[in-house]
Coordinates of C-alpha atoms in Angstrom, one line a residue:
M19 CA 5.4 19.7 74.2
T20 CA 4.4 16.6 72.2
D21 CA 6.7 14.1 70.8
G22 CA 4.3 12.8 68.2
P23 CA 5.2 12.5 64.5
P24 CA 4.5 15.4 62.1
Q25 CA 1.2 15.0 60.1
D26 CA -0.2 16.6 57.0
S27 CA -3.5 18.4 57.5
P28 CA -6.2 16.8 55.2
Q29 CA -8.1 20.1 54.9
H30 CA -5.5 22.2 53.1
P31 CA -3.9 20.7 50.0
S32 CA -0.5 22.0 48.9
N33 CA -0.3 24.7 46.3
D34 CA 3.2 23.7 45.3
P35 CA 3.4 22.9 41.6
Q36 CA 5.4 19.9 42.5
D37 CA 2.5 18.6 44.6
Q38 CA -0.2 19.3 42.1
P39 CA -1.6 16.8 39.6
G40 CA 0.1 16.8 36.2
T41 CA -1.5 18.8 33.4
S42 CA -1.3 18.0 29.7
P43 CA 1.0 20.4 27.8
I44 CA -0.4 22.3 24.7
R45 CA 0.5 20.2 21.7
H46 CA 2.3 21.8 18.8
P47 CA 0.5 21.5 15.4
R48 CA 3.5 19.5 14.2
V49 CA 2.9 16.9 16.8
R50 CA -0.7 16.4 15.5
G51 CA 0.8 15.9 12.1
W52 CA 2.6 12.8 13.2
G53 CA -0.7 11.0 13.4
A54 CA -1.3 11.5 9.7
V55 CA 2.3 10.4 9.0
A56 CA 1.9 7.3 11.1
Q57 CA -1.2 6.3 9.1
R58 CA 0.8 6.5 5.9
L59 CA 3.6 4.2 7.1
T60 CA 3.9 1.3 4.7
S61 CA 7.5 0.4 5.1
L62 CA 8.3 -2.5 7.4
R63 CA 11.6 -0.9 8.3
L64 CA 9.8 2.3 9.4
R65 CA 7.2 0.3 11.4
L66 CA 10.0 -1.6 13.2
V67 CA 11.9 1.6 14.0
V68 CA 8.7 3.3 15.3
V69 CA 7.8 0.3 17.5
F70 CA 11.3 0.1 18.9
A71 CA 11.2 3.8 19.6
L72 CA 7.8 3.7 21.3
V73 CA 8.8 0.8 23.5
A74 CA 12.1 2.5 24.4
L75 CA 10.3 5.8 25.0
T76 CA 7.7 4.2 27.2
A77 CA 10.3 2.4 29.3
A78 CA 12.5 5.5 29.6
V79 CA 9.6 7.7 30.6
A80 CA 8.4 5.2 33.1
A81 CA 11.9 4.7 34.6
S82 CA 12.5 8.5 34.7
G83 CA 9.1 9.2 36.3
I84 CA 9.7 6.6 39.0
A85 CA 13.2 7.8 39.7
Y86 CA 11.9 11.4 39.9
W87 CA 9.1 10.7 42.3
L88 CA 11.3 8.6 44.5
N89 CA 14.0 11.2 44.6
R90 CA 11.5 14.0 45.2
D91 CA 9.9 12.1 48.1
A92 CA 13.3 11.4 49.6
V93 CA 14.5 15.0 49.2
L94 CA 11.4 16.6 50.6
T95 CA 11.0 14.1 53.4
R96 CA 14.6 14.5 54.5
T97 CA 14.4 18.3 54.5
Q98 CA 11.1 18.6 56.3
N99 CA 12.0 16.0 58.9
A100 CA 15.3 17.7 59.7
S101 CA 13.5 21.1 59.9
L102 CA 10.6 19.9 62.0
N103 CA 12.8 17.9 64.4
D104 CA 15.0 21.0 64.9
F105 CA 12.0 23.2 65.4
R106 CA 10.5 20.9 68.0
K107 CA 13.7 20.7 70.0
S108 CA 14.3 24.5 69.7
L109 CA 10.7 25.1 70.8
E110 CA 11.2 22.8 73.9
D111 CA 14.5 24.5 74.8
N112 CA 13.5 28.1 74.3
A113 CA 9.7 28.4 74.7
G114 CA 9.5 25.7 77.4
S115 CA 11.7 27.8 79.7
L116 CA 9.5 30.9 79.5
P117 CA 7.3 32.0 82.4
L118 CA 3.6 31.2 82.4
R119 CA 2.6 34.6 81.0
P120 CA 5.7 35.9 79.2
S121 CA 6.0 39.4 77.9
C122 CA 6.2 40.2 74.2
D123 CA 9.9 41.0 74.6
Q124 CA 10.6 37.6 76.1
L125 CA 8.7 35.9 73.2
Q126 CA 10.6 38.0 70.7
D127 CA 13.9 37.0 72.2
A128 CA 12.9 33.3 72.2
A129 CA 11.7 33.6 68.5
N130 CA 15.0 35.2 67.5
R131 CA 17.0 32.4 69.2
M132 CA 14.9 29.7 67.6
A133 CA 15.4 31.3 64.1
G134 CA 19.1 31.3 64.5
T135 CA 19.6 27.6 64.0
T136 CA 21.4 25.9 61.0
Q137 CA 18.0 25.0 59.4
R138 CA 17.4 28.7 58.6
Y139 CA 13.7 29.0 59.1
E140 CA 11.6 31.9 60.5
V141 CA 9.5 31.6 63.7
V142 CA 6.4 33.1 65.1
L143 CA 5.5 32.6 68.9
I144 CA 2.0 33.3 70.2
D145 CA 1.0 33.6 73.9
K146 CA -1.0 35.7 76.3
E147 CA 0.6 38.5 78.4
Q148 CA 0.0 39.2 82.1
D149 CA -2.8 41.5 81.3
G150 CA -4.5 38.8 79.1
S151 CA -3.8 40.4 75.8
D152 CA -2.4 38.3 72.8
C153 CA 1.2 38.7 71.7
A154 CA 2.6 37.4 68.4
A155 CA 6.4 37.7 68.2
A156 CA 8.0 37.0 64.8
S157 CA 11.7 36.5 64.1
D158 CA 11.3 38.5 60.8
A159 CA 7.8 40.1 60.5
S160 CA 8.5 41.1 56.9
V161 CA 9.0 37.4 55.9
F162 CA 6.7 35.4 58.1
S163 CA 3.5 36.3 60.0
L164 CA 0.4 34.5 61.1
T165 CA -1.3 35.5 57.8
L166 CA 0.8 32.9 56.0
V167 CA -0.3 30.1 58.3
P168 CA -3.2 28.2 56.8
G169 CA -6.3 28.3 58.9
S170 CA -6.7 24.5 58.8
L171 CA -3.1 24.1 60.3
R172 CA -3.9 26.6 63.1
T173 CA -7.1 24.7 63.9
A174 CA -5.2 21.4 64.1
V175 CA -2.4 22.9 66.3
D176 CA -4.8 24.5 68.8
K177 CA -7.1 21.5 69.1
E178 CA -6.6 19.6 72.3
R179 CA -7.0 15.8 72.0
P180 CA -8.6 13.6 74.7
A181 CA -6.2 11.8 77.0
D182 CA -7.5 8.4 76.0
E183 CA -6.9 9.0 72.2
G184 CA -3.7 8.0 70.5
D185 CA -0.5 8.4 72.6
G186 CA -2.4 10.3 75.3
L187 CA -0.7 13.7 74.6
P188 CA -3.0 16.6 74.2
Y189 CA -1.0 18.4 71.4
H190 CA 1.0 17.3 68.4
L191 CA 3.3 18.8 65.8
Y192 CA 1.6 19.5 62.5
W193 CA 3.1 20.6 59.1
Q194 CA 1.9 21.6 55.6
R195 CA 3.6 22.6 52.4
I196 CA 2.4 25.9 50.8
T197 CA 3.3 28.2 47.9
H198 CA 3.8 31.9 48.5
G199 CA 5.1 34.3 45.9
G200 CA 5.8 31.5 43.5
D201 CA 8.1 29.7 46.0
P202 CA 7.4 26.6 47.9
Y203 CA 7.5 26.6 51.7
L204 CA 7.1 24.2 54.7
V205 CA 5.0 25.5 57.5
G206 CA 5.0 23.7 60.9
G207 CA 3.3 24.4 64.2
A208 CA 3.0 23.0 67.7
K209 CA 1.8 24.1 71.2
V210 CA 3.9 23.7 74.3
I211 CA 2.2 21.4 76.8
G212 CA 1.2 23.0 80.1
D213 CA -0.5 26.1 78.7
G214 CA 2.8 27.3 77.1
P215 CA 3.1 29.4 73.9
T216 CA 2.3 28.2 70.4
G217 CA 5.0 28.3 67.8
Y218 CA 5.0 28.3 64.0
M219 CA 7.9 27.9 61.6
L220 CA 8.4 28.8 57.9
K221 CA 11.1 26.9 56.0
S222 CA 11.8 27.8 52.3
L223 CA 12.0 24.8 49.9
A224 CA 13.4 26.8 47.0
S225 CA 16.8 25.0 47.0
E226 CA 15.0 21.6 47.0
R227 CA 12.8 22.7 44.1
D228 CA 15.8 23.8 42.1
D229 CA 17.5 20.5 42.8
L230 CA 14.4 18.6 41.7
N231 CA 14.2 20.7 38.5
S232 CA 17.8 19.9 37.7
L233 CA 17.0 16.2 38.2
A234 CA 14.0 16.4 35.9
W235 CA 16.1 18.0 33.2
S236 CA 18.7 15.3 33.6
L237 CA 16.1 12.6 33.4
G238 CA 14.6 14.3 30.3
I239 CA 17.9 14.4 28.5
A240 CA 18.6 10.8 29.5
T241 CA 15.2 9.8 28.1
A242 CA 15.9 11.6 24.8
L243 CA 19.3 9.9 24.5
A244 CA 17.7 6.6 25.2
L245 CA 15.1 7.3 22.5
I246 CA 17.9 8.2 20.0
G247 CA 19.8 5.1 20.9
S248 CA 16.8 2.9 20.6
A249 CA 16.1 4.3 17.1
L250 CA 19.7 3.6 16.1
L251 CA 19.5 0.1 17.5
A252 CA 16.1 -0.4 15.8
Q253 CA 17.6 0.7 12.5
A254 CA 20.5 -1.7 12.9
A255 CA 18.1 -4.5 13.9
A256 CA 15.7 -3.7 11.0
S257 CA 18.6 -3.8 8.6
T258 CA 19.7 -7.2 9.9
V259 CA 16.2 -8.6 9.7
L260 CA 15.0 -6.9 6.5
R261 CA 18.1 -7.4 4.3
P262 CA 17.3 -11.0 3.7
V263 CA 13.6 -10.1 3.1
Q264 CA 14.7 -7.5 0.6
R265 CA 16.9 -10.0 -1.2
L266 CA 14.0 -12.4 -1.2
G267 CA 11.7 -9.8 -2.7
E268 CA 14.2 -8.9 -5.4
A269 CA 14.6 -12.6 -6.2
A270 CA 10.9 -13.0 -6.4
R271 CA 10.6 -10.1 -8.8
R272 CA 13.4 -11.6 -11.0
L273 CA 11.6 -14.9 -10.9
G274 CA 8.4 -13.2 -12.0
E275 CA 10.3 -11.6 -14.9
G276 CA 11.1 -15.0 -16.2
K277 CA 14.7 -15.4 -14.8
L278 CA 14.1 -18.9 -13.5
D279 CA 17.7 -19.4 -12.6
T280 CA 17.4 -16.9 -9.7
R281 CA 18.6 -18.3 -6.4
L282 CA 19.3 -17.0 -2.9
R283 CA 22.5 -17.3 -1.0
V284 CA 21.7 -19.2 2.2
S285 CA 23.6 -18.7 5.4
G286 CA 22.6 -19.6 9.0
T287 CA 19.9 -21.8 10.4
D288 CA 17.2 -19.3 11.4
E289 CA 13.7 -18.9 10.0
L290 CA 14.9 -16.6 7.2
A291 CA 17.5 -19.2 6.2
D292 CA 14.7 -21.8 6.0
L293 CA 12.6 -19.4 4.0
S294 CA 15.5 -18.9 1.5
R295 CA 16.0 -22.6 1.2
T296 CA 12.3 -23.1 0.5
F297 CA 12.4 -20.3 -2.1
N298 CA 15.4 -22.0 -3.8
S299 CA 13.7 -25.3 -3.8
T300 CA 10.5 -23.8 -5.2
A301 CA 12.4 -21.9 -7.9
A302 CA 14.3 -25.0 -8.9
S303 CA 11.1 -27.0 -9.2
L304 CA 9.5 -24.2 -11.1
Q305 CA 12.4 -23.9 -13.5
E306 CA 12.4 -27.7 -14.1
R307 CA 8.7 -27.7 -14.7
V308 CA 8.8 -24.6 -17.0
E309 CA 11.7 -26.1 -19.0
E310 CA 9.8 -29.3 -19.4
L311 CA 6.7 -27.5 -20.5
S312 CA 8.7 -25.3 -22.8
A313 CA 10.3 -28.3 -24.4
R314 CA 6.9 -29.9 -24.9
E315 CA 5.5 -26.7 -26.4
A316 CA 8.5 -26.3 -28.7
A317 CA 8.2 -29.9 -29.8
S318 CA 4.5 -29.3 -30.4
R319 CA 5.1 -26.2 -32.5
R320 CA 7.8 -28.0 -34.5
F321 CA 5.4 -30.8 -35.1
V322 CA 2.6 -28.5 -36.3
A323 CA 5.0 -26.5 -38.4
D324 CA 6.6 -29.6 -40.0
M325 CA 3.2 -31.2 -40.5
S326 CA 1.8 -28.1 -42.2
H327 CA 4.9 -27.7 -44.4
E328 CA 4.8 -31.4 -45.4
L329 CA 1.1 -31.2 -46.2
R330 CA 1.6 -28.3 -48.6
T331 CA 3.2 -30.4 -51.3
P332 CA 0.5 -33.1 -51.5
L333 CA -2.2 -30.4 -51.1
T334 CA -0.8 -28.6 -54.1
A335 CA -1.2 -31.7 -56.2
I336 CA -4.7 -32.4 -54.7
T337 CA -5.7 -28.8 -55.3
A338 CA -4.7 -29.0 -58.9
V339 CA -6.8 -32.2 -59.4
T340 CA -9.8 -30.7 -57.6
E341 CA -9.6 -27.6 -59.9
V342 CA -9.8 -29.8 -62.9
L343 CA -12.6 -31.8 -61.4
E344 CA -14.5 -28.6 -60.6
E345 CA -14.1 -27.3 -64.2
E346 CA -15.5 -30.6 -65.4
A347 CA -18.2 -31.0 -62.8
D348 CA -21.0 -29.9 -65.1
S349 CA -20.2 -32.7 -67.5
L350 CA -20.0 -35.4 -64.9
D351 CA -22.6 -37.9 -64.0
P352 CA -25.3 -36.3 -61.8
M353 CA -24.7 -39.1 -59.3
I354 CA -21.0 -38.2 -59.1
E355 CA -21.2 -34.4 -59.2
P356 CA -22.2 -33.9 -55.5
A357 CA -19.3 -36.0 -54.4
V358 CA -16.9 -34.1 -56.6
R359 CA -18.1 -30.7 -55.3
L360 CA -17.8 -32.0 -51.7
V361 CA -14.2 -33.1 -52.4
V362 CA -13.5 -29.6 -53.9
T363 CA -15.0 -27.8 -50.8
E364 CA -13.2 -30.0 -48.3
T365 CA -9.9 -29.7 -50.2
R366 CA -10.1 -25.9 -50.0
R367 CA -11.0 -26.1 -46.3
L368 CA -8.0 -28.3 -45.7
G369 CA -5.8 -25.9 -47.6
D370 CA -7.1 -23.0 -45.5
L371 CA -6.5 -24.9 -42.3
V372 CA -2.9 -25.7 -43.3
E373 CA -2.2 -22.1 -44.3
N374 CA -3.7 -20.8 -41.0
L375 CA -1.6 -23.3 -39.0
M376 CA 1.5 -22.0 -40.9
E377 CA 0.5 -18.4 -39.9
V378 CA -0.1 -19.4 -36.3
T379 CA 3.3 -21.1 -36.1
R380 CA 5.0 -17.9 -37.3
F381 CA 3.3 -15.9 -34.5
D382 CA 4.3 -18.5 -31.9
A383 CA 7.8 -18.6 -33.1
G384 CA 8.1 -14.8 -33.2
T385 CA 9.1 -14.7 -36.8
A386 CA 6.2 -12.7 -38.0
R387 CA 7.3 -9.2 -39.2
L388 CA 5.6 -6.0 -40.2
V389 CA 6.0 -4.6 -43.7
L390 CA 4.8 -1.0 -43.2
D391 CA 3.4 1.4 -45.7
H392 CA 1.4 4.6 -45.6
V393 CA -2.2 3.8 -46.4
D394 CA -5.5 5.6 -46.6
V395 CA -7.6 3.6 -44.2
A396 CA -10.9 4.3 -46.0
D397 CA -9.4 3.0 -49.3
Q398 CA -8.0 -0.1 -47.5
V399 CA -11.4 -1.0 -46.0
T400 CA -13.2 -0.4 -49.3
A401 CA -10.7 -2.6 -51.1
C402 CA -11.1 -5.4 -48.6
I403 CA -14.9 -5.3 -48.9
D404 CA -14.9 -5.0 -52.7
A405 CA -12.5 -7.8 -53.1
R406 CA -14.9 -10.2 -51.3
A407 CA -18.1 -8.8 -53.0
W408 CA -19.5 -7.6 -49.7
L409 CA -20.4 -4.1 -50.9
D410 CA -24.1 -4.8 -50.8
A411 CA -24.0 -6.2 -47.3
V412 CA -21.7 -3.7 -45.5
E413 CA -22.4 -0.1 -44.5
L414 CA -19.1 1.8 -44.4
D415 CA -18.7 5.0 -42.4
A416 CA -15.1 6.1 -43.1
K417 CA -13.8 9.5 -44.2
R418 CA -11.1 9.6 -46.7
G419 CA -7.8 11.1 -45.8
I420 CA -7.2 9.1 -42.5
M421 CA -3.6 8.1 -43.1
A422 CA -1.9 5.4 -41.1
R423 CA 1.5 3.7 -41.2
L424 CA 0.9 0.0 -40.9
D425 CA 1.1 -3.4 -42.7
P426 CA -1.6 -3.3 -45.4
R427 CA -1.7 -7.1 -45.8
R428 CA -2.2 -7.8 -42.1
L429 CA -4.9 -5.1 -41.9
D430 CA -6.7 -6.8 -44.7
V431 CA -6.5 -10.1 -42.8
I432 CA -8.0 -8.5 -39.7
L433 CA -10.8 -6.7 -41.6
A434 CA -11.7 -9.8 -43.6
N435 CA -12.0 -11.9 -40.4
L436 CA -14.0 -9.3 -38.5
I437 CA -16.4 -8.4 -41.3
G438 CA -16.8 -11.9 -42.6
N439 CA -17.5 -13.1 -39.0
A440 CA -20.2 -10.5 -38.6
L441 CA -21.8 -11.4 -41.9
K442 CA -21.8 -15.1 -41.1
H443 CA -23.1 -15.0 -37.5
G444 CA -24.8 -11.6 -37.2
G445 CA -26.3 -11.0 -40.6
S446 CA -26.4 -8.0 -42.8
P447 CA -26.2 -5.1 -42.8
V448 CA -22.9 -5.0 -41.1
R449 CA -21.7 -1.5 -40.1
V450 CA -18.0 -0.6 -40.3
A451 CA -17.0 2.7 -38.7
V452 CA -13.5 4.2 -38.9
R453 CA -12.3 7.0 -36.7
T454 CA -9.2 8.2 -34.9
A455 CA -8.6 8.9 -31.2
A456 CA -6.0 11.1 -29.4
E457 CA -4.9 12.4 -32.7
G458 CA -1.9 14.7 -32.5
T459 CA -0.4 12.9 -29.5
P460 CA 2.1 10.1 -29.2
K461 CA -0.9 7.8 -28.3
A462 CA -2.8 8.6 -31.4
E463 CA -4.6 5.5 -32.6
L464 CA -6.9 4.2 -35.3
V465 CA -10.3 2.8 -34.2
I466 CA -12.4 0.5 -36.4
E467 CA -15.7 -0.8 -35.1
V468 CA -17.5 -3.7 -36.8
R469 CA -21.1 -4.1 -35.7
D470 CA -23.7 -6.6 -36.8
H471 CA -27.4 -6.9 -36.2
G472 CA -27.5 -10.5 -35.0
P473 CA -28.4 -12.0 -31.6
G474 CA -25.1 -11.0 -30.1
I475 CA -22.6 -13.1 -28.3
P476 CA -23.5 -15.0 -25.1
E477 CA -21.8 -13.6 -22.0
D478 CA -20.1 -16.9 -21.2
V479 CA -18.6 -17.0 -24.7
L480 CA -17.3 -13.4 -24.9
P481 CA -14.0 -14.2 -23.0
H482 CA -13.2 -17.0 -25.4
V483 CA -14.1 -15.6 -28.8
F484 CA -10.4 -15.2 -29.7
D485 CA -9.3 -18.6 -28.4
R486 CA -8.0 -21.0 -30.9
F487 CA -10.4 -23.8 -32.0
Y488 CA -13.0 -22.6 -29.4
K489 CA -16.4 -24.1 -29.9
A490 CA -19.3 -22.0 -28.6
S491 CA -21.5 -25.1 -28.5
A492 CA -20.4 -28.6 -27.9
S493 CA -23.4 -29.8 -30.0
R494 CA -21.8 -28.2 -33.0
P495 CA -18.3 -29.7 -33.2
R496 CA -18.3 -29.4 -37.0
S497 CA -17.6 -25.9 -38.5
E498 CA -17.0 -24.7 -42.0
G499 CA -14.1 -22.6 -40.7
S500 CA -10.8 -23.6 -39.2
G501 CA -11.5 -22.0 -35.8
L502 CA -8.4 -19.8 -36.1
G503 CA -9.7 -16.7 -37.9
L504 CA -10.3 -14.4 -34.9
S505 CA -7.2 -15.7 -33.2
I506 CA -5.0 -14.8 -36.2
A507 CA -6.8 -11.4 -36.4
L508 CA -5.9 -10.7 -32.8
E509 CA -2.3 -11.7 -33.3
N510 CA -2.1 -9.4 -36.3
A511 CA -3.4 -6.5 -34.1
H512 CA -0.9 -7.3 -31.4
I513 CA 2.0 -7.3 -33.8
H514 CA 1.0 -3.7 -34.7
G515 CA 0.9 -2.8 -31.0
G516 CA -2.9 -2.8 -31.0
D517 CA -5.8 -4.9 -29.7
I518 CA -9.3 -6.2 -30.6
T519 CA -12.1 -6.3 -28.1
A520 CA -15.5 -8.0 -28.4
A521 CA -18.7 -6.8 -26.7
N522 CA -22.5 -6.7 -27.2
S523 CA -24.1 -3.5 -28.3
P524 CA -26.9 -2.1 -26.1
E525 CA -29.0 -1.8 -29.3
G526 CA -28.4 -5.4 -30.2
G527 CA -25.8 -7.3 -32.1
A528 CA -22.1 -7.8 -31.5
V529 CA -19.4 -5.1 -31.7
F530 CA -15.8 -5.9 -32.5
T531 CA -13.4 -2.9 -31.9
L532 CA -10.0 -2.8 -33.5
R533 CA -7.5 -0.3 -32.1
L534 CA -4.1 0.2 -33.9
P535 CA -1.5 3.0 -33.5
L536 CA -1.6 5.4 -36.4
D537 CA 2.2 4.9 -36.7
A538 CA 3.6 1.4 -36.0
S539 CA 7.2 2.3 -37.0
R540 CA 8.4 2.1 -33.4
L541 CA 7.6 -1.6 -33.4
T542 CA 10.0 -2.4 -36.3
D543 CA 13.6 -3.3 -35.8
D544 CA 14.7 -1.0 -38.7
P545 CA 13.8 2.7 -38.6
D546 CA 13.5 2.7 -42.4
D547 CA 11.2 -0.3 -42.3
A548 CA 13.7 -2.2 -44.5
V549 CA 12.5 -5.5 -43.2
D550 CA 13.4 -8.6 -45.1
A551 CA 10.0 -10.3 -45.1
V552 CA 10.8 -13.0 -47.6
E553 CA 9.8 -15.8 -45.2
D554 CA 6.6 -14.0 -44.3
S555 CA 5.5 -12.9 -47.7
T556 CA 6.8 -15.4 -50.3
D557 CA 6.6 -18.7 -48.5
G558 CA 4.1 -20.2 -50.9
G559 CA 0.5 -19.1 -50.9
G560 CA -1.8 -18.5 -48.1
P561 CA -1.7 -16.0 -45.4
A562 CA 1.6 -14.6 -46.4
D563 CA 1.1 -14.4 -50.2
G564 CA -0.2 -10.9 -50.4
G565 CA -3.9 -11.7 -50.6
G566 CA -4.4 -12.8 -47.0
R567 CA -5.7 -16.3 -47.3
A568 CA -5.4 -16.5 -43.5
A569 CA -8.7 -14.7 -43.4
D570 CA -10.5 -17.4 -45.3
D571 CA -12.2 -19.4 -42.5
G572 CA -15.7 -19.9 -43.8
D573 CA -17.9 -19.0 -46.7
G574 CA -18.9 -15.5 -47.3
G575 CA -22.7 -15.9 -47.2
A576 CA -25.4 -14.8 -44.9
A577 CA -25.6 -15.7 -41.2
D578 CA -26.0 -19.3 -40.5
G579 CA -28.9 -18.4 -38.1
G580 CA -27.4 -20.3 -35.2
G581 CA -25.7 -17.4 -33.4
G582 CA -22.9 -18.1 -30.9
R583 CA -19.9 -19.2 -33.0
H584 CA -17.8 -16.1 -33.5
E585 CA -14.4 -17.5 -34.0
D586 CA -14.5 -18.2 -37.7
S587 CA -14.3 -15.7 -40.5
P588 CA -16.0 -16.5 -43.9
R589 CA -14.2 -17.9 -46.9
R590 CA -14.0 -15.5 -49.8
P591 CA -16.0 -16.3 -53.0
N592 CA -14.1 -18.0 -55.8
G593 CA -13.0 -16.0 -58.7
P594 CA -11.2 -12.7 -59.3
A595 CA -12.8 -11.1 -56.2
N596 CA -10.8 -13.4 -54.0
G597 CA -7.9 -11.0 -54.1
G598 CA -5.1 -13.6 -53.7
T599 CA -3.5 -16.7 -55.2
R600 CA -4.5 -20.2 -54.4

């Protein structure tokens, strides 16, 4: 009987599920859906919770796996060592005392005695009888027979080792774990030295399997609890970290809305506290700078308004004198007449500039108001063209019956600037098309397109055509207009809730598109449109005096042939067609 340690046979791997490599479980479709959900995660809070949970899950799974495999190895090693040591001692005590050629009855008695130990395993003893026949005695043939012993294990047990190999003993004790009938077993075997019998034992590992399964369930529950705890801790940590960030975002939004007195409450000395201090410092500097710029802008507006108002009185007197001079121009000396006409022209231009400045200051100050009325758009456009004697130079495509509720005077100002600008810089014929869009819906709007047949607007000029005093060419600083016509037209469109866009037509020429809501009542403070517009309609002459002198930015002639300046609208001809008071 050998005293060597038990060894696993390398030729017969175990069929125990606990000894097999792990296999991936079939994933539920809902698990695959988490991938798509993870790709849509945009919240920093969710990302923090997910990261915390993944880290905790990884740590818990790793710890549980290590604990399981350590306990599994300890449990199985302890059980198999106890069983094999008991089997070896019992084989020495019972089979070693048998005669050289024992009978089957003697082998059966020895097998029964060996199976009666506290380790509760079954035994099979094999030897040759006196007549040379083989005898296999099993303690319980219905449970354990030689058919359950793996061939590789039997080969290893029966193989005699040379005397000079290892510990010098010819036979060793070998063992192997197998699965039979869905249950795990330990099979061990050894041969008694001195031509004695060969014994095999079968030990059930079902109780150890059940213990390990219970341990696995416990570790799984612990892992789930750790995951839930980590998610709660991540939520708490995310709230602690993100609450100042959320306050910072809200403060930034309020600052972007113009609430420059927004400040953050600072507490602590960490990075978020430093960020809050930086934000407060930046907001204070921005507020100071904006207040300074606002004060300068207000002072500038007051200066322009005061200057324009103060200029009106002397201009009234100068205008009266120039009208007298204009009437007597034909009787003046031919050498003096050009100078007189130049004075008359420049006086009118100065008057237009002052009136336009007055109009601009009203828009800047927010005092411009709408005086709404129901108008037939086709009639309004025709009246504008006819009042300025442009009927021969303008092609009108407008159906009668398109009704809109808007300010007729401001619409006249817009049309006069757009059509006059097209005539001056694009040349006739100018096409004016009137149509409606999205009619019957709350977004119904009036669309008026003014297209000329000129060279168009340079691409670098297009973004600036509505800028005040913009010069398309630095070599042409002198203009017959004030440089405010298109700017005033755009402001009049905005006060209606509309807009004007400028573009170049693929067929050539520039196209200005005016879009106004068909009903601008929602933009007025009074539902009945009972707006007191005394300041906007009776403050002397000019743009508010009913005739729309704000539109008079140039002279209403043909195009000047230069192309490029599109910010000035033409001055109306003198006389009754002017449509307004001087």
